[in-house]
Amino acid sequence: MRSSTMLQTISWETPYKIHRSRKITEQEFDGHKREIAQLYVNEDLELDEVRRIMAQKFKFYGSEPQYKKHLRQWKLEKNLSKREVIQLIKKSDKQTKCIYNNAHLKLRRIRSTECMGRISLSPVVSIVECRKSSDSAPAMTNVPSAATTETSSTRSAAVQVSAETKSVLDSAVSFLESSRYAQALECLDSVMAQLGNTDASPAMADATGNYGLAFLAQGEYAKAREHTERALAAFEKTGNHRHAAGASNNLGVLHDRQGDYQAALEAHKRALAGFQQHAANTDLAADPDMVNTLNNMGIVYRKQGDTVKALEHHIRALAGSRKLGDHQGCATTLNNIGVVFFTQGNFNSAWEFYNRSLSYYENNIFGENADMMATYHNIGLLFESNKYYANALPYYQRALAGYTKLYGDNSHATIGTLRNLGNVCYNLGNFEKCVEICSREFAARKKVLGKKHCETVAAQERMEEAKAAVGRVEKAKAAAL
């Protein structure tokens, strides 16, 4: 029988800070009209995605009915009446831009709306017009901001770039925050092409750092390191010390993922010192970037075997998250405290903290996310370690489904869950499923680490062992006939 050695903790960004919806005043909604219009109309995001990003960036927690009401009031609806769809289709061709309520609509969307019957009647009088591509279409301006990873502080910077470049960079950030990495990379490629040879510009540094985040999340560590180090150098050159601290933190996360814990700890310490020197909050204990870096340091200390320092840093991080009112951060840190207790063999306390972490997601209006998947994984490992394989199975399966949807097969998180799920299937005697899972793990490790890496070789051995078990079962069945 085999046992797992992979322990999955949360050591990446907490994308959404979710609270119960409350009654939002008219003044509050009007104060965020620009941001909501940018996301919903200009970037053509779904309403759930808009709510998700508004919660993360602005701690704005409006309910779906509240949003829909104000979109109607602002005449920002994207659903067209049947008469309006027919009018647009009659006027449109491949060289036509369709403008609805001052927003550009793609013809693909208009025609799919017609064909699929998703036509809703709007009580609001709408402006429908068609413009040739040579005409100027109205556009909203926006301010670029860089996404944050584990604890990075790569936020917006004032840059002298075109409004179009700012808009594309903002779109890249939105895609990163919603884990849509392919789309984020497309936007970043466009930004780099527009900026050209301006290596020292803040916008170029932001774009380079965001490349690093996308590659890190997808397990492409060589590319992640190249871009993060370039971003760090650019931030230092332009005097953006807080962004530089964020890049140092991200390098720490990268070293952690690659198993170089001493280098990870040194990078996190540099990040913490940078955040302390250039704190965004006079209350250092409630500075969000410092809180997250403390959490990451706790993870590294645990991996080095120093559970006392690990708990010390996680407890400081938990106190900071509570001061900030950051429920997502609390859930993350509670999970990581549970991991420390698991490492110490204190399974009852581990179970308690994992469930306290999950309790923060019970009223989650935006669905599942990576942090939640990590806790499911850890509960699976808790059951597996005590040889309750049947109990572990559904937790691993749920974690794997979530990770695969978010990151694909090649991320650090997905690979770890594949490893453990394969072990559980083997111990339950489901060898054919074990072969499937181990094959995915082997393929992912080979792509990320290379064919000769010791972990890749070990994954191949597990795959061959499972195949041999299938062969033995088939041979036994044939002999019994």
CSV table of C-alpha atoms in Angstrom, one decimal, residues 85-405:
chain,number,residue,atom,x,y,z
A,85,VAL,CA,-31.7,42.8,-32.5
A,86,ILE,CA,-33.5,42.7,-35.8
A,87,GLN,CA,-32.6,46.4,-36.4
A,88,LEU,CA,-28.9,45.8,-35.7
A,89,ILE,CA,-28.7,42.6,-37.9
A,90,LYS,CA,-30.4,44.4,-40.8
A,91,LYS,CA,-27.9,47.3,-40.6
A,92,SER,CA,-24.7,45.3,-39.8
A,93,ASP,CA,-22.0,43.8,-41.9
A,94,LYS,CA,-18.4,42.7,-41.3
A,95,GLN,CA,-17.1,46.4,-41.3
A,96,THR,CA,-19.8,47.6,-39.0
A,97,LYS,CA,-19.5,48.5,-35.3
A,98,CYS,CA,-22.8,48.1,-33.4
A,99,ILE,CA,-23.3,50.6,-30.6
A,100,TYR,CA,-25.9,49.9,-27.9
A,101,ASN,CA,-26.2,52.5,-25.1
A,102,ASN,CA,-22.8,53.8,-26.1
A,103,ALA,CA,-21.2,50.4,-25.9
A,104,HIS,CA,-19.6,48.4,-28.7
A,105,LEU,CA,-21.3,45.0,-29.2
A,106,LYS,CA,-19.8,42.2,-31.1
A,107,LEU,CA,-21.8,40.9,-34.0
A,108,ARG,CA,-21.2,37.3,-32.8
A,109,ARG,CA,-23.0,38.1,-29.6
A,110,ILE,CA,-25.9,39.8,-31.5
A,111,ARG,CA,-26.4,36.9,-33.8
A,112,SER,CA,-26.1,34.3,-31.1
A,113,THR,CA,-28.7,36.2,-29.1
A,114,GLU,CA,-31.0,36.0,-32.1
A,115,CYS,CA,-30.4,32.3,-32.8
A,116,MET,CA,-30.5,31.1,-29.2
A,117,GLY,CA,-33.6,33.0,-28.3
A,118,ARG,CA,-31.9,34.8,-25.3
A,119,ILE,CA,-33.8,38.0,-26.0
A,120,SER,CA,-35.1,40.0,-23.0
A,121,LEU,CA,-37.4,43.0,-23.2
A,122,SER,CA,-36.1,46.1,-21.5
A,123,PRO,CA,-38.3,48.8,-20.1
A,124,VAL,CA,-35.5,51.3,-20.6
A,125,VAL,CA,-35.5,53.3,-23.9
A,126,SER,CA,-32.3,52.3,-25.6
A,127,ILE,CA,-30.1,54.0,-28.1
A,128,VAL,CA,-29.3,51.6,-31.0
A,129,GLU,CA,-27.0,52.7,-33.8
A,130,CYS,CA,-24.5,51.2,-36.2
A,131,ARG,CA,-21.1,52.8,-37.0
A,132,LYS,CA,-18.6,51.9,-39.7
A,133,SER,CA,-15.1,51.1,-38.4
A,134,SER,CA,-13.9,54.5,-39.6
A,135,ASP,CA,-16.2,56.3,-37.2
A,136,SER,CA,-15.1,57.1,-33.7
A,137,ALA,CA,-16.9,55.1,-31.0
A,138,PRO,CA,-17.2,56.5,-27.4
A,139,ALA,CA,-14.9,54.8,-24.9
A,140,MET,CA,-14.5,55.1,-21.1
A,141,THR,CA,-11.0,55.9,-19.7
A,142,ASN,CA,-9.7,53.8,-16.9
A,143,VAL,CA,-6.7,53.6,-14.6
A,144,PRO,CA,-4.4,50.5,-15.0
A,145,SER,CA,-3.7,48.4,-12.0
A,146,ALA,CA,-1.5,45.3,-11.6
A,147,ALA,CA,-2.8,42.1,-10.0
A,148,THR,CA,-1.5,40.9,-6.8
A,149,THR,CA,-0.3,37.4,-6.1
A,150,GLU,CA,0.5,35.8,-2.8
A,151,THR,CA,1.2,39.1,-1.2
A,152,SER,CA,2.5,41.3,-3.9
A,153,SER,CA,1.7,44.9,-3.8
A,154,THR,CA,1.9,45.6,-7.5
A,155,ARG,CA,-1.0,48.0,-7.7
A,156,SER,CA,-1.7,50.9,-10.1
A,157,ALA,CA,1.0,53.3,-11.1
A,158,ALA,CA,0.7,56.6,-13.0
A,159,VAL,CA,2.0,56.0,-16.5
A,160,GLN,CA,2.2,58.1,-19.6
A,161,VAL,CA,0.7,55.6,-22.0
A,162,SER,CA,-2.3,55.8,-24.3
A,163,ALA,CA,-5.9,55.2,-23.1
A,164,GLU,CA,-6.0,52.1,-25.2
A,165,THR,CA,-3.0,50.6,-23.6
A,166,LYS,CA,-4.3,51.4,-20.1
A,167,SER,CA,-7.6,49.7,-21.0
A,168,VAL,CA,-5.9,46.6,-22.3
A,169,LEU,CA,-3.7,46.4,-19.2
A,170,ASP,CA,-6.8,46.8,-17.0
A,171,SER,CA,-8.4,43.9,-18.9
A,172,ALA,CA,-5.3,41.8,-18.3
A,173,VAL,CA,-5.6,42.4,-14.6
A,174,SER,CA,-9.3,41.5,-14.6
A,175,PHE,CA,-8.5,38.2,-16.4
A,176,LEU,CA,-5.7,37.5,-13.9
A,177,GLU,CA,-8.0,38.1,-10.9
A,178,SER,CA,-10.6,35.7,-12.4
A,179,SER,CA,-8.0,33.0,-13.2
A,180,ARG,CA,-8.4,33.4,-17.0
A,181,TYR,CA,-4.7,33.2,-17.7
A,182,ALA,CA,-4.8,32.6,-21.5
A,183,GLN,CA,-6.9,35.8,-22.0
A,184,ALA,CA,-4.6,37.7,-19.6
A,185,LEU,CA,-1.5,36.7,-21.6
A,186,GLU,CA,-3.2,37.8,-24.8
A,187,CYS,CA,-3.8,41.2,-23.3
A,188,LEU,CA,-0.3,41.4,-21.9
A,189,ASP,CA,1.1,40.5,-25.3
A,190,SER,CA,-0.9,43.4,-26.8
A,191,VAL,CA,0.3,45.8,-24.1
A,192,MET,CA,4.0,44.9,-24.7
A,193,ALA,CA,3.5,45.4,-28.4
A,194,GLN,CA,2.0,48.8,-27.8
A,195,LEU,CA,4.7,49.9,-25.4
A,196,GLY,CA,7.6,48.9,-27.6
A,197,ASN,CA,11.1,49.5,-26.3
A,198,THR,CA,10.4,51.2,-23.0
A,199,ASP,CA,11.9,48.9,-20.5
A,200,ALA,CA,12.2,51.5,-17.7
A,201,SER,CA,8.5,52.6,-17.9
A,202,PRO,CA,6.2,51.8,-14.9
A,203,ALA,CA,3.6,50.4,-17.3
A,204,MET,CA,6.2,48.0,-18.7
A,205,ALA,CA,7.2,46.9,-15.2
A,206,ASP,CA,3.5,46.3,-14.3
A,207,ALA,CA,3.0,44.3,-17.5
A,208,THR,CA,6.2,42.2,-16.9
A,209,GLY,CA,5.2,41.5,-13.3
A,210,ASN,CA,1.8,40.3,-14.4
A,211,TYR,CA,3.4,38.0,-16.9
A,212,GLY,CA,5.2,36.5,-13.9
A,213,LEU,CA,1.9,36.0,-12.0
A,214,ALA,CA,0.2,34.3,-14.9
A,215,PHE,CA,3.2,31.9,-15.5
A,216,LEU,CA,3.5,31.2,-11.8
A,217,ALA,CA,-0.1,30.2,-11.5
A,218,GLN,CA,0.2,27.8,-14.5
A,219,GLY,CA,3.4,26.2,-13.2
A,220,GLU,CA,5.7,27.6,-15.8
A,221,TYR,CA,8.4,28.5,-13.3
A,222,ALA,CA,11.3,29.3,-15.6
A,223,LYS,CA,9.2,32.0,-17.3
A,224,ALA,CA,7.7,33.2,-14.0
A,225,ARG,CA,11.2,33.7,-12.6
A,226,GLU,CA,12.5,35.5,-15.7
A,227,HIS,CA,9.6,38.0,-15.7
A,228,THR,CA,9.4,38.5,-12.0
A,229,GLU,CA,13.1,39.3,-11.7
A,230,ARG,CA,12.8,41.7,-14.6
A,231,ALA,CA,9.9,43.4,-12.9
A,232,LEU,CA,11.8,43.6,-9.6
A,233,ALA,CA,14.7,45.3,-11.4
A,234,ALA,CA,12.3,47.7,-13.2
A,235,PHE,CA,10.5,48.6,-10.0
A,236,GLU,CA,13.8,49.3,-8.2
A,237,LYS,CA,15.0,51.4,-11.1
A,238,THR,CA,11.8,53.6,-11.2
A,239,GLY,CA,11.8,54.0,-7.4
A,240,ASN,CA,8.6,52.0,-6.8
A,241,HIS,CA,9.7,50.4,-3.6
A,242,ARG,CA,6.4,49.0,-2.6
A,243,HIS,CA,6.0,47.2,-5.9
A,244,ALA,CA,9.6,46.0,-5.6
A,245,ALA,CA,8.6,44.5,-2.2
A,246,GLY,CA,5.7,42.7,-3.9
A,247,ALA,CA,8.0,41.3,-6.6
A,248,SER,CA,10.3,40.0,-3.9
A,249,ASN,CA,7.5,38.3,-2.2
A,250,ASN,CA,6.5,36.7,-5.5
A,251,LEU,CA,10.0,35.4,-6.0
A,252,GLY,CA,9.7,33.9,-2.5
A,253,VAL,CA,6.6,32.1,-3.6
A,254,LEU,CA,8.4,30.8,-6.7
A,255,HIS,CA,11.3,29.5,-4.6
A,256,ASP,CA,8.9,27.9,-2.3
A,257,ARG,CA,7.1,26.1,-5.2
A,258,GLN,CA,10.5,24.8,-6.4
A,259,GLY,CA,11.6,23.6,-2.9
A,260,ASP,CA,14.3,26.1,-2.2
A,261,TYR,CA,13.0,27.1,1.2
A,262,GLN,CA,16.0,29.1,2.4
A,263,ALA,CA,15.9,31.3,-0.7
A,264,ALA,CA,12.1,31.7,-0.3
A,265,LEU,CA,12.5,32.8,3.3
A,266,GLU,CA,15.1,35.4,2.4
A,267,ALA,CA,12.9,36.8,-0.4
A,268,HIS,CA,9.9,37.0,1.9
A,269,LYS,CA,12.0,38.8,4.6
A,270,ARG,CA,13.1,41.4,2.0
A,271,ALA,CA,9.5,41.8,1.0
A,272,LEU,CA,8.4,42.2,4.6
A,273,ALA,CA,11.1,44.8,5.2
A,274,GLY,CA,10.0,46.7,2.1
A,275,PHE,CA,6.3,46.7,3.1
A,276,GLN,CA,7.2,47.9,6.6
A,277,GLN,CA,9.3,50.8,5.2
A,278,HIS,CA,6.7,51.8,2.7
A,279,ALA,CA,3.5,50.8,4.5
A,280,ALA,CA,0.1,51.7,2.9
A,281,ASN,CA,-1.4,51.7,6.3
A,282,THR,CA,-0.2,53.5,9.5
A,283,ASP,CA,-1.3,50.4,11.4
A,284,LEU,CA,1.4,47.9,10.3
A,285,ALA,CA,-0.5,45.0,11.7
A,286,ALA,CA,-3.4,45.7,9.3
A,287,ASP,CA,-1.4,46.3,6.2
A,288,PRO,CA,-2.8,43.7,3.7
A,289,ASP,CA,0.5,43.0,1.9
A,290,MET,CA,2.4,42.5,5.2
A,291,VAL,CA,-0.4,40.2,6.4
A,292,ASN,CA,-0.1,38.0,3.4
A,293,THR,CA,3.7,37.9,3.5
A,294,LEU,CA,3.5,36.8,7.1
A,295,ASN,CA,1.3,34.0,6.0
A,296,ASN,CA,3.7,33.0,3.3
A,297,MET,CA,6.6,33.0,5.8
A,298,GLY,CA,4.6,30.8,8.1
A,299,ILE,CA,4.3,28.3,5.2
A,300,VAL,CA,8.0,28.2,4.6
A,301,TYR,CA,8.9,27.8,8.3
A,302,ARG,CA,6.5,24.8,8.4
A,303,LYS,CA,8.2,23.3,5.4
A,304,GLN,CA,11.5,23.7,7.1
A,305,GLY,CA,10.2,21.9,10.2
A,306,ASP,CA,9.9,25.0,12.5
A,307,THR,CA,6.3,24.7,13.5
A,308,VAL,CA,6.7,27.1,16.4
A,309,LYS,CA,7.7,30.0,14.1
A,310,ALA,CA,5.1,28.8,11.5
A,311,LEU,CA,2.3,29.2,14.1
A,312,GLU,CA,3.7,32.5,15.3
A,313,HIS,CA,3.6,34.0,11.8
A,314,HIS,CA,0.1,32.5,10.9
A,315,ILE,CA,-1.4,33.9,14.1
A,316,ARG,CA,0.0,37.4,13.4
A,317,ALA,CA,-1.5,37.1,9.9
A,318,LEU,CA,-4.9,36.0,11.2
A,319,ALA,CA,-5.0,39.0,13.6
A,320,GLY,CA,-4.2,41.3,10.7
A,321,SER,CA,-6.9,39.8,8.5
A,322,ARG,CA,-9.5,40.2,11.3
A,323,LYS,CA,-8.5,43.8,11.7
A,324,LEU,CA,-8.9,44.3,8.0
A,325,GLY,CA,-12.3,42.6,8.0
A,326,ASP,CA,-10.8,40.3,5.3
A,327,HIS,CA,-12.9,37.1,5.5
A,328,GLN,CA,-11.0,35.5,2.7
A,329,GLY,CA,-7.7,36.1,4.4
A,330,CYS,CA,-9.1,34.6,7.6
A,331,ALA,CA,-10.2,31.5,5.8
A,332,THR,CA,-6.7,31.2,4.2
A,333,THR,CA,-4.9,31.5,7.5
A,334,LEU,CA,-7.1,29.2,9.4
A,335,ASN,CA,-6.4,26.5,6.7
A,336,ASN,CA,-2.7,27.1,7.1
A,337,ILE,CA,-2.9,26.8,10.9
A,338,GLY,CA,-4.7,23.5,10.4
A,339,VAL,CA,-1.8,22.4,8.2
A,340,VAL,CA,0.7,23.1,11.0
A,341,PHE,CA,-1.3,21.1,13.5
A,342,PHE,CA,-1.5,18.3,10.9
A,343,THR,CA,2.3,18.4,10.6
A,344,GLN,CA,2.6,18.1,14.4
A,345,GLY,CA,0.3,15.0,14.3
A,346,ASN,CA,-2.5,16.9,16.1
A,347,PHE,CA,-5.3,15.7,13.8
A,348,ASN,CA,-8.2,16.9,16.0
A,349,SER,CA,-7.0,20.5,16.0
A,350,ALA,CA,-6.3,20.2,12.2
A,351,TRP,CA,-9.8,19.0,11.6
A,352,GLU,CA,-11.2,21.9,13.7
A,353,PHE,CA,-9.2,24.6,11.8
A,354,TYR,CA,-10.0,23.2,8.4
A,355,ASN,CA,-13.7,23.3,9.2
A,356,ARG,CA,-13.4,26.8,10.6
A,357,SER,CA,-11.8,27.7,7.3
A,358,LEU,CA,-14.6,26.1,5.2
A,359,SER,CA,-17.3,27.9,7.3
A,360,TYR,CA,-16.2,31.2,5.7
A,361,TYR,CA,-17.4,29.9,2.4
A,362,GLU,CA,-20.8,28.7,3.4
A,363,ASN,CA,-22.4,32.0,2.3
A,364,ASN,CA,-20.1,32.4,-0.6
A,365,ILE,CA,-22.2,34.1,-3.4
A,366,PHE,CA,-19.5,33.8,-6.1
A,367,GLY,CA,-18.9,30.0,-6.1
A,368,GLU,CA,-15.8,28.0,-5.4
A,369,ASN,CA,-12.2,29.3,-5.6
A,370,ALA,CA,-8.6,28.0,-5.2
A,371,ASP,CA,-8.4,28.7,-1.5
A,372,MET,CA,-11.5,26.6,-0.8
A,373,MET,CA,-10.1,23.8,-3.0
A,374,ALA,CA,-6.9,23.7,-0.9
A,375,THR,CA,-8.9,23.1,2.3
A,376,TYR,CA,-10.8,20.3,0.6
A,377,HIS,CA,-7.5,18.8,-0.4
A,378,ASN,CA,-6.2,19.0,3.1
A,379,ILE,CA,-9.2,17.4,4.6
A,380,GLY,CA,-8.7,14.6,2.1
A,381,LEU,CA,-5.2,14.2,3.2
A,382,LEU,CA,-6.3,14.1,6.9
A,383,PHE,CA,-8.6,11.2,6.1
A,384,GLU,CA,-6.0,9.4,4.0
A,385,SER,CA,-3.3,9.7,6.6
A,386,ASN,CA,-5.6,7.8,9.0
A,387,LYS,CA,-6.4,5.3,6.2
A,388,TYR,CA,-10.0,6.4,5.7
A,389,TYR,CA,-9.6,6.2,2.0
A,390,ALA,CA,-13.3,6.2,1.1
A,391,ASN,CA,-13.8,9.3,3.1
A,392,ALA,CA,-10.8,11.0,1.5
A,393,LEU,CA,-11.9,10.3,-2.1
A,394,PRO,CA,-14.7,12.9,-2.5
A,395,TYR,CA,-12.6,15.7,-0.9
A,396,TYR,CA,-9.7,15.0,-3.4
A,397,GLN,CA,-12.1,14.8,-6.3
A,398,ARG,CA,-13.7,18.1,-5.4
A,399,ALA,CA,-10.3,19.8,-5.0
A,400,LEU,CA,-9.1,18.3,-8.3
A,401,ALA,CA,-12.2,19.5,-10.2
A,402,GLY,CA,-11.8,23.0,-8.9
A,403,TYR,CA,-8.0,23.2,-9.5
A,404,THR,CA,-8.4,21.8,-13.1
A,405,LYS,CA,-11.0,24.4,-13.9
